[in-house]
N, CA, C and O atoms as a Tinker XYZ file with bonds, in Angstrom:
   340  protein
     1  N      0.912000   -0.959000   -0.193000    73     2
     2  CA     0.089000    0.029000    0.175000    64     1     3
     3  C      1.083000    1.163000   -0.081000    63     2     4     5
     4  O      2.261000    1.177000    0.278000    81     3
     5  N      0.317000    2.269000   -0.872000    73     3     6
     6  CA     1.455000    3.497000   -0.980000    64     5     7
     7  C      1.304000    4.141000    0.280000    63     6     8     9
     8  O      0.258000    4.029000    0.919000    81     7
     9  N      2.305000    4.827000    0.697000    73     7    10
    10  CA     2.438000    5.596000    1.755000    64     9    11
    11  C      2.413000    7.163000    1.428000    63    10    12    13
    12  O      2.507000    7.505000    0.249000    81    11
    13  N      2.284000    8.168000    2.482000    73    11    14
    14  CA     2.688000    9.515000    2.279000    64    13    15
    15  C      3.757000   10.023000    2.943000    63    14    16    17
    16  O      3.731000    9.903000    4.168000    81    15
    17  N      4.603000   10.508000    2.493000    73    15    18
    18  CA     5.831000   11.080000    3.205000    64    17    19
    19  C      5.849000   12.661000    3.428000    63    18    20    21
    20  O      5.733000   13.372000    2.430000    81    19
    21  N      5.983000   13.219000    4.629000    73    19    22
    22  CA     5.911000   14.877000    4.683000    64    21    23
    23  C      7.446000   15.047000    4.650000    63    22    24    25
    24  O      7.990000   14.617000    5.668000    81    23
    25  N      8.192000   15.521000    3.813000    73    23    26
    26  CA     9.441000   15.713000    3.891000    64    25    27
    27  C      9.913000   17.264000    3.731000    63    26    28    29
    28  O      9.257000   17.993000    2.986000    81    27
    29  N     11.032000   17.763000    4.416000    73    27    30
    30  CA    11.538000   19.021000    4.171000    64    29    31
    31  C     12.344000   19.275000    2.828000    63    30    32    33
    32  O     13.001000   18.342000    2.365000    81    31
    33  N     12.319000   20.417000    2.231000    73    31    34
    34  CA    13.026000   20.549000    0.937000    64    33    35
    35  C     13.610000   22.055000    0.973000    63    34    36    37
    36  O     12.886000   22.995000    1.302000    81    35
    37  N     14.909000   22.217000    0.628000    73    35    38
    38  CA    15.244000   23.596000    0.755000    64    37    39
    39  C     14.935000   24.219000   -0.533000    63    38    40    41
    40  O     14.811000   23.653000   -1.619000    81    39
    41  N     14.805000   25.749000   -0.196000    73    39    42
    42  CA    14.280000   26.576000   -1.245000    64    41    43
    43  C     14.614000   26.335000   -2.896000    63    42    44    45
    44  O     13.793000   26.235000   -3.809000    81    43
    45  N     15.940000   26.283000   -2.962000    73    43    46
    46  CA    16.688000   26.249000   -4.216000    64    45    47
    47  C     16.228000   24.955000   -5.018000    63    46    48    49
    48  O     16.142000   24.915000   -6.246000    81    47
    49  N     15.921000   23.820000   -4.091000    73    47    50
    50  CA    15.396000   22.306000   -4.651000    64    49    51
    51  C     13.862000   22.290000   -4.984000    63    50    52    53
    52  O     13.225000   21.636000   -5.810000    81    51
    53  N     13.453000   23.308000   -3.985000    73    51    54
    54  CA    11.882000   23.295000   -4.015000    64    53    55
    55  C     11.400000   23.930000   -5.315000    63    54    56    57
    56  O     10.511000   23.431000   -6.005000    81    55
    57  N     12.080000   25.128000   -5.623000    73    55    58
    58  CA    11.817000   25.944000   -6.896000    64    57    59
    59  C     12.023000   25.028000   -8.234000    63    58    60    61
    60  O     11.187000   25.105000   -9.135000    81    59
    61  N     13.050000   24.237000   -8.336000    73    59    62
    62  CA    13.334000   23.457000   -9.421000    64    61    63
    63  C     12.345000   21.976000   -9.509000    63    62    64    65
    64  O     12.155000   21.420000  -10.591000    81    63
    65  N     11.771000   21.456000   -8.216000    73    63    66
    66  CA    10.831000   20.533000   -8.368000    64    65    67
    67  C      9.566000   21.172000   -8.906000    63    66    68    69
    68  O      8.985000   20.705000   -9.886000    81    67
    69  N      9.157000   22.215000   -8.271000    73    67    70
    70  CA     7.824000   22.636000   -8.497000    64    69    71
    71  C      7.793000   23.338000  -10.013000    63    70    72    73
    72  O      6.709000   23.691000  -10.478000    81    71
    73  N      9.016000   23.522000  -10.750000    73    71    74
    74  CA     8.729000   24.010000  -11.998000    64    73    75
    75  C      9.130000   22.839000  -12.983000    63    74    76    77
    76  O      9.247000   22.995000  -14.198000    81    75
    77  N      9.322000   21.671000  -12.323000    73    75    78
    78  CA     9.189000   20.247000  -13.392000    64    77    79
    79  C     10.810000   20.129000  -13.742000    63    78    80    81
    80  O     11.098000   19.196000  -14.493000    81    79
    81  N     11.946000   21.008000  -13.262000    73    79    82
    82  CA    13.147000   20.793000  -13.898000    64    81    83
    83  C     13.734000   19.562000  -13.044000    63    82    84    85
    84  O     14.279000   18.623000  -13.624000    81    83
    85  N     13.613000   19.597000  -11.755000    73    83    86
    86  CA    14.155000   18.470000  -11.055000    64    85    87
    87  C     13.164000   17.423000  -10.908000    63    86    88    89
    88  O     12.013000   17.616000  -10.515000    81    87
    89  N     13.715000   16.176000  -11.279000    73    87    90
    90  CA    12.812000   14.821000  -11.435000    64    89    91
    91  C     13.295000   13.854000  -10.503000    63    90    92    93
    92  O     12.760000   12.747000  -10.568000    81    91
    93  N     14.336000   14.057000   -9.510000    73    91    94
    94  CA    14.678000   13.051000   -8.548000    64    93    95
    95  C     15.078000   13.788000   -7.393000    63    94    96    97
    96  O     15.468000   14.955000   -7.376000    81    95
    97  N     14.915000   12.821000   -6.202000    73    95    98
    98  CA    15.407000   13.464000   -5.020000    64    97    99
    99  C     16.605000   12.108000   -4.564000    63    98   100   101
   100  O     16.575000   10.908000   -4.834000    81    99
   101  N     17.210000   12.610000   -4.084000    73    99   102
   102  CA    18.226000   11.874000   -3.095000    64   101   103
   103  C     17.852000   11.924000   -1.573000    63   102   104   105
   104  O     17.835000   12.960000   -0.909000    81   103
   105  N     17.580000   10.783000   -1.148000    73   103   106
   106  CA    17.123000   10.681000    0.310000    64   105   107
   107  C     17.716000    9.697000    1.005000    63   106   108   109
   108  O     18.026000    8.674000    0.394000    81   107
   109  N     17.943000    9.791000    2.166000    73   107   110
   110  CA    18.181000    8.773000    3.285000    64   109   111
   111  C     17.206000    7.662000    3.186000    63   110   112   113
   112  O     16.017000    7.924000    3.367000    81   111
   113  N     17.608000    6.352000    2.898000    73   111   114
   114  CA    16.345000    5.619000    2.864000    64   113   115
   115  C     16.101000    4.967000    4.295000    63   114   116   117
   116  O     16.404000    3.806000    4.573000    81   115
   117  N     15.593000    5.749000    5.041000    73   115   118
   118  CA    14.931000    5.333000    6.197000    64   117   119
   119  C     13.624000    5.369000    6.519000    63   118   120   121
   120  O     13.211000    5.334000    7.678000    81   119
   121  N     12.853000    5.445000    5.418000    73   119   122
   122  CA    11.250000    5.569000    5.383000    64   121   123
   123  C     10.889000    4.257000    4.575000    63   122   124   125
   124  O      9.684000    4.118000    4.360000    81   123
   125  N     11.644000    3.374000    4.142000    73   123   126
   126  CA    11.064000    2.347000    3.223000    64   125   127
   127  C     10.340000    2.627000    1.992000    63   126   128   129
   128  O      9.472000    1.882000    1.535000    81   127
   129  N     10.777000    3.882000    1.391000    73   127   130
   130  CA    10.418000    4.404000    0.273000    64   129   131
   131  C      9.650000    3.117000   -0.886000    63   130   132   133
   132  O     10.189000    2.013000   -0.959000    81   131
   133  N      8.860000    3.314000   -1.406000    73   131   134
   134  CA     8.261000    2.412000   -2.500000    64   133   135
   135  C      7.718000    3.075000   -3.602000    63   134   136   137
   136  O      7.126000    4.129000   -3.367000    81   135
   137  N      7.808000    2.613000   -4.962000    73   135   138
   138  CA     7.229000    3.123000   -6.233000    64   137   139
   139  C      5.547000    3.566000   -5.807000    63   138   140   141
   140  O      4.777000    2.693000   -5.406000    81   139
   141  N      5.276000    4.459000   -5.896000    73   139   142
   142  CA     3.732000    4.632000   -5.778000    64   141   143
   143  C      3.364000    5.717000   -4.744000    63   142   144   145
   144  O      2.398000    6.479000   -4.750000    81   143
   145  N      4.452000    5.590000   -3.785000    73   143   146
   146  CA     4.371000    6.540000   -2.481000    64   145   147
   147  C      4.194000    8.156000   -3.118000    63   146   148   149
   148  O      4.627000    8.514000   -4.213000    81   147
   149  N      3.449000    9.018000   -2.139000    73   147   150
   150  CA     3.447000   10.242000   -2.218000    64   149   151
   151  C      4.230000   11.252000   -1.559000    63   150   152   153
   152  O      3.904000   11.493000   -0.397000    81   151
   153  N      4.965000   11.743000   -1.933000    73   151   154
   154  CA     5.841000   12.879000   -1.326000    64   153   155
   155  C      5.376000   14.230000   -1.145000    63   154   156   157
   156  O      5.303000   14.925000   -2.158000    81   155
   157  N      5.052000   14.719000   -0.045000    73   155   158
   158  CA     4.581000   16.377000    0.131000    64   157   159
   159  C      5.700000   16.862000    0.692000    63   158   160   161
   160  O      5.927000   16.638000    1.881000    81   159
   161  N      6.563000   17.600000   -0.087000    73   159   162
   162  CA     7.588000   18.309000   -0.128000    64   161   163
   163  C      7.510000   19.800000    0.076000    63   162   164   165
   164  O      7.309000   20.696000   -0.744000    81   163
   165  N      7.779000   19.851000    1.741000    73   163   166
   166  CA     7.547000   21.291000    2.245000    64   165   167
   167  C      8.518000   22.063000    2.154000    63   166   168   169
   168  O      9.499000   21.469000    2.601000    81   167
   169  N      8.822000   23.226000    1.764000    73   167   170
   170  CA     9.891000   24.104000    1.466000    64   169   171
   171  C     10.370000   24.452000    3.002000    63   170   172   173
   172  O      9.556000   24.769000    3.868000    81   171
   173  N     11.620000   24.366000    3.210000    73   171   174
   174  CA    12.144000   24.682000    4.555000    64   173   175
   175  C     13.571000   25.428000    4.331000    63   174   176   177
   176  O     14.445000   25.136000    3.514000    81   175
   177  N     13.558000   26.415000    5.239000    73   175   178
   178  CA    14.809000   27.267000    4.923000    64   177   179
   179  C     15.841000   26.747000    5.640000    63   178   180   181
   180  O     16.952000   27.141000    5.283000    81   179
   181  N     15.805000   25.979000    6.547000    73   179   182
   182  CA    16.875000   25.659000    7.339000    64   181   183
   183  C     16.590000   25.841000    8.958000    63   182   184   185
   184  O     17.070000   25.166000    9.869000    81   183
   185  N     15.754000   26.848000    9.039000    73   183   186
   186  CA    15.404000   27.200000   10.236000    64   185   187
   187  C     13.588000   27.142000   10.467000    63   186   188   189
   188  O     13.095000   27.023000   11.589000    81   187
   189  N     12.870000   27.236000    9.366000    73   187   190
   190  CA    11.303000   27.370000    9.461000    64   189   191
   191  C     11.050000   27.109000    8.005000    63   190   192   193
   192  O     11.827000   27.232000    7.058000    81   191
   193  N      9.552000   26.646000    8.034000    73   191   194
   194  CA     8.896000   26.248000    6.948000    64   193   195
   195  C      8.266000   27.628000    6.403000    63   194   196   197
   196  O      7.973000   28.588000    7.115000    81   195
   197  N      8.098000   27.536000    4.872000    73   195   198
   198  CA     7.858000   28.763000    4.312000    64   197   199
   199  C      6.346000   28.843000    3.960000    63   198   200   201
   200  O      5.851000   29.864000    3.484000    81   199
   201  N      5.711000   27.826000    4.193000    73   199   202
   202  CA     4.323000   27.613000    4.052000    64   201   203
   203  C      4.144000   27.171000    2.359000    63   202   204   205
   204  O      2.991000   27.003000    1.963000    81   203
   205  N      5.238000   26.996000    1.421000    73   203   206
   206  CA     4.714000   26.254000    0.244000    64   205   207
   207  C      5.209000   24.883000    0.392000    63   206   208   209
   208  O      5.955000   24.502000    1.294000    81   207
   209  N      4.774000   24.223000   -0.492000    73   207   210
   210  CA     4.525000   22.664000   -0.743000    64   209   211
   211  C      4.498000   22.160000   -1.916000    63   210   212   213
   212  O      4.050000   22.965000   -2.733000    81   211
   213  N      4.805000   21.109000   -2.378000    73   211   214
   214  CA     4.392000   20.564000   -3.445000    64   213   215
   215  C      4.129000   19.050000   -3.646000    63   214   216   217
   216  O      4.933000   18.379000   -2.998000    81   215
   217  N      3.469000   18.506000   -4.172000    73   215   218
   218  CA     3.242000   17.111000   -4.014000    64   217   219
   219  C      3.738000   16.203000   -5.410000    63   218   220   221
   220  O      3.523000   16.532000   -6.577000    81   219
   221  N      4.354000   15.153000   -5.007000    73   219   222
   222  CA     5.045000   14.261000   -6.155000    64   221   223
   223  C      4.770000   12.775000   -5.906000    63   222   224   225
   224  O      4.460000   12.356000   -4.791000    81   223
   225  N      4.887000   12.052000   -6.905000    73   223   226
   226  CA     4.691000   10.471000   -6.924000    64   225   227
   227  C      6.026000    9.969000   -7.054000    63   226   228   229
   228  O      6.882000   10.497000   -7.765000    81   227
   229  N      6.220000    8.773000   -6.245000    73   227   230
   230  CA     7.843000    8.071000   -6.532000    64   229   231
   231  C      7.325000    7.241000   -7.865000    63   230   232   233
   232  O      6.322000    6.527000   -7.833000    81   231
   233  N      8.090000    7.416000   -8.966000    73   231   234
   234  CA     7.790000    6.556000   -9.996000    64   233   235
   235  C      9.151000    5.577000  -10.335000    63   234   236   237
   236  O      9.077000    4.734000  -11.228000    81   235
   237  N     10.169000    5.732000   -9.686000    73   235   238
   238  CA    11.385000    4.671000   -9.836000    64   237   239
   239  C     12.146000    4.880000   -8.332000    63   238   240   241
   240  O     12.032000    5.826000   -7.553000    81   239
   241  N     12.812000    3.878000   -8.236000    73   239   242
   242  CA    13.772000    3.938000   -7.061000    64   241   243
   243  C     15.257000    3.314000   -7.231000    63   242   244   245
   244  O     15.379000    2.089000   -7.247000    81   243
   245  N     16.118000    3.960000   -7.329000    73   243   246
   246  CA    17.646000    3.608000   -7.267000    64   245   247
   247  C     17.985000    3.190000   -6.164000    63   246   248   249
   248  O     17.572000    3.930000   -5.271000    81   247
   249  N     18.646000    2.196000   -5.749000    73   247   250
   250  CA    19.361000    1.949000   -4.325000    64   249   251
   251  C     20.319000    0.561000   -4.650000    63   250   252   253
   252  O     20.308000   -0.241000   -5.584000    81   251
   253  N     20.989000    0.656000   -3.654000    73   251   254
   254  CA    21.898000   -0.573000   -3.483000    64   253   255
   255  C     22.530000   -0.868000   -5.053000    63   254   256   257
   256  O     22.623000   -1.996000   -5.536000    81   255
   257  N     22.845000    0.098000   -5.576000    73   255   258
   258  CA    23.415000   -0.190000   -6.933000    64   257   259
   259  C     24.761000   -0.371000   -7.240000    63   258   260   261
   260  O     25.100000   -0.597000   -8.402000    81   259
   261  N     25.694000   -0.286000   -6.184000    73   259   262
   262  CA    27.067000   -0.474000   -6.276000    64   261   263
   263  C     27.839000    0.422000   -7.072000    63   262   264   265
   264  O     28.895000   -0.023000   -7.521000    81   263
   265  N     27.490000    1.707000   -7.360000    73   263   266
   266  CA    27.893000    2.570000   -8.168000    64   265   267
   267  C     28.292000    4.034000   -7.348000    63   266   268   269
   268  O     28.394000    5.137000   -7.885000    81   267
   269  N     28.482000    3.723000   -5.918000    73   267   270
   270  CA    28.734000    5.025000   -5.160000    64   269   271
   271  C     27.952000    5.458000   -4.456000    63   270   272   273
   272  O     28.219000    6.385000   -3.691000    81   271
   273  N     26.689000    4.855000   -4.539000    73   271   274
   274  CA    25.617000    5.364000   -3.664000    64   273   275
   275  C     25.662000    4.476000   -2.473000    63   274   276   277
   276  O     25.767000    3.250000   -2.498000    81   275
   277  N     25.567000    5.279000   -1.373000    73   275   278
   278  CA    25.569000    4.479000   -0.273000    64   277   279
   279  C     24.664000    3.704000   -0.042000    63   278   280   281
   280  O     23.638000    4.060000   -0.622000    81   279
   281  N     24.518000    2.566000    0.684000    73   279   282
   282  CA    23.595000    1.846000    0.643000    64   281   283
   283  C     22.223000    2.107000    1.651000    63   282   284   285
   284  O     21.145000    1.513000    1.695000    81   283
   285  N     22.753000    3.252000    2.431000    73   283   286
   286  CA    21.500000    3.862000    3.311000    64   285   287
   287  C     20.673000    4.970000    2.471000    63   286   288   289
   288  O     19.650000    5.497000    2.907000    81   287
   289  N     21.225000    5.246000    1.254000    73   287   290
   290  CA    20.523000    6.124000    0.462000    64   289   291
   291  C     19.505000    5.748000   -0.785000    63   290   292   293
   292  O     19.203000    4.577000   -1.016000    81   291
   293  N     19.154000    6.528000   -1.335000    73   291   294
   294  CA    18.121000    6.024000   -2.419000    64   293   295
   295  C     17.877000    7.209000   -3.469000    63   294   296   297
   296  O     17.713000    8.307000   -2.937000    81   295
   297  N     17.840000    7.186000   -4.476000    73   295   298
   298  CA    17.500000    8.194000   -5.587000    64   297   299
   299  C     16.348000    7.774000   -5.958000    63   298   300   301
   300  O     16.212000    6.718000   -6.575000    81   299
   301  N     15.138000    8.732000   -5.550000    73   299   302
   302  CA    13.940000    8.439000   -5.945000    64   301   303
   303  C     13.376000    9.509000   -7.361000    63   302   304   305
   304  O     13.419000   10.730000   -7.506000    81   303
   305  N     12.907000    8.496000   -8.172000    73   303   306
   306  CA    12.509000    9.486000   -9.668000    64   305   307
   307  C     11.167000    9.996000   -9.102000    63   306   308   309
   308  O     10.549000    9.220000   -8.373000    81   307
   309  N     10.610000   11.302000   -9.373000    73   307   310
   310  CA     9.470000   11.669000   -8.975000    64   309   311
   311  C      8.573000   12.240000  -10.167000    63   310   312   313
   312  O      9.195000   12.684000  -11.132000    81   311
   313  N      7.171000   12.277000  -10.205000    73   311   314
   314  CA     6.600000   12.934000  -11.059000    64   313   315
   315  C      5.447000   13.949000  -10.329000    63   314   316   317
   316  O      4.662000   13.395000   -9.560000    81   315
   317  N      5.335000   15.195000  -10.510000    73   315   318
   318  CA     4.209000   15.944000   -9.919000    64   317   319
   319  C      3.094000   15.544000   -9.906000    63   318   320   321
   320  O      2.718000   15.115000  -10.996000    81   319
   321  N      2.260000   15.495000   -8.967000    73   319   322
   322  CA     1.040000   15.202000   -8.759000    64   321   323
   323  C      0.273000   16.251000   -9.510000    63   322   324   325
   324  O      0.649000   17.421000   -9.433000    81   323
   325  N     -0.925000   15.878000  -10.333000    73   323   326
   326  CA    -1.689000   16.628000  -11.030000    64   325   327
   327  C     -2.494000   17.620000  -10.140000    63   326   328   329
   328  O     -3.089000   17.300000   -9.111000    81   327
   329  N     -2.426000   18.945000  -10.710000    73   327   330
   330  CA    -3.048000   19.949000   -9.860000    64   329   331
   331  C     -2.725000   20.276000   -8.528000    63   330   332   333
   332  O     -3.518000   20.786000   -7.737000    81   331
   333  N     -1.235000   19.896000   -8.220000    73   331   334
   334  CA    -0.904000   20.088000   -6.982000    64   333   335
   335  C      0.677000   21.005000   -6.969000    63   334   336   337
   336  O      1.420000   21.051000   -5.989000    81   335
   337  N      0.937000   21.673000   -8.283000    73   335   338
   338  CA     1.938000   22.555000   -8.371000    64   337   339
   339  C      1.876000   23.663000   -7.157000    63   338   340
   340  O      2.725000   24.551000   -7.087000    81   339
């Protein structure tokens, strides 16, 4: 069953995700991410939330690939949710 993950994202990355330029997220894989999960990416300045957020769905996960990606991390390919920009 798909899960919803509420995550912080820095402003420079938030803008790129929201515009559609950034289509992947490097994350510590401590939440058992799965294809189909929804990410609520909330803009965070490092000290506070800005109130802006974007929704994305995980479409692919790259982990344990042996190409320099630490086993505790995953690259999540993402697609913006419709109507949630």
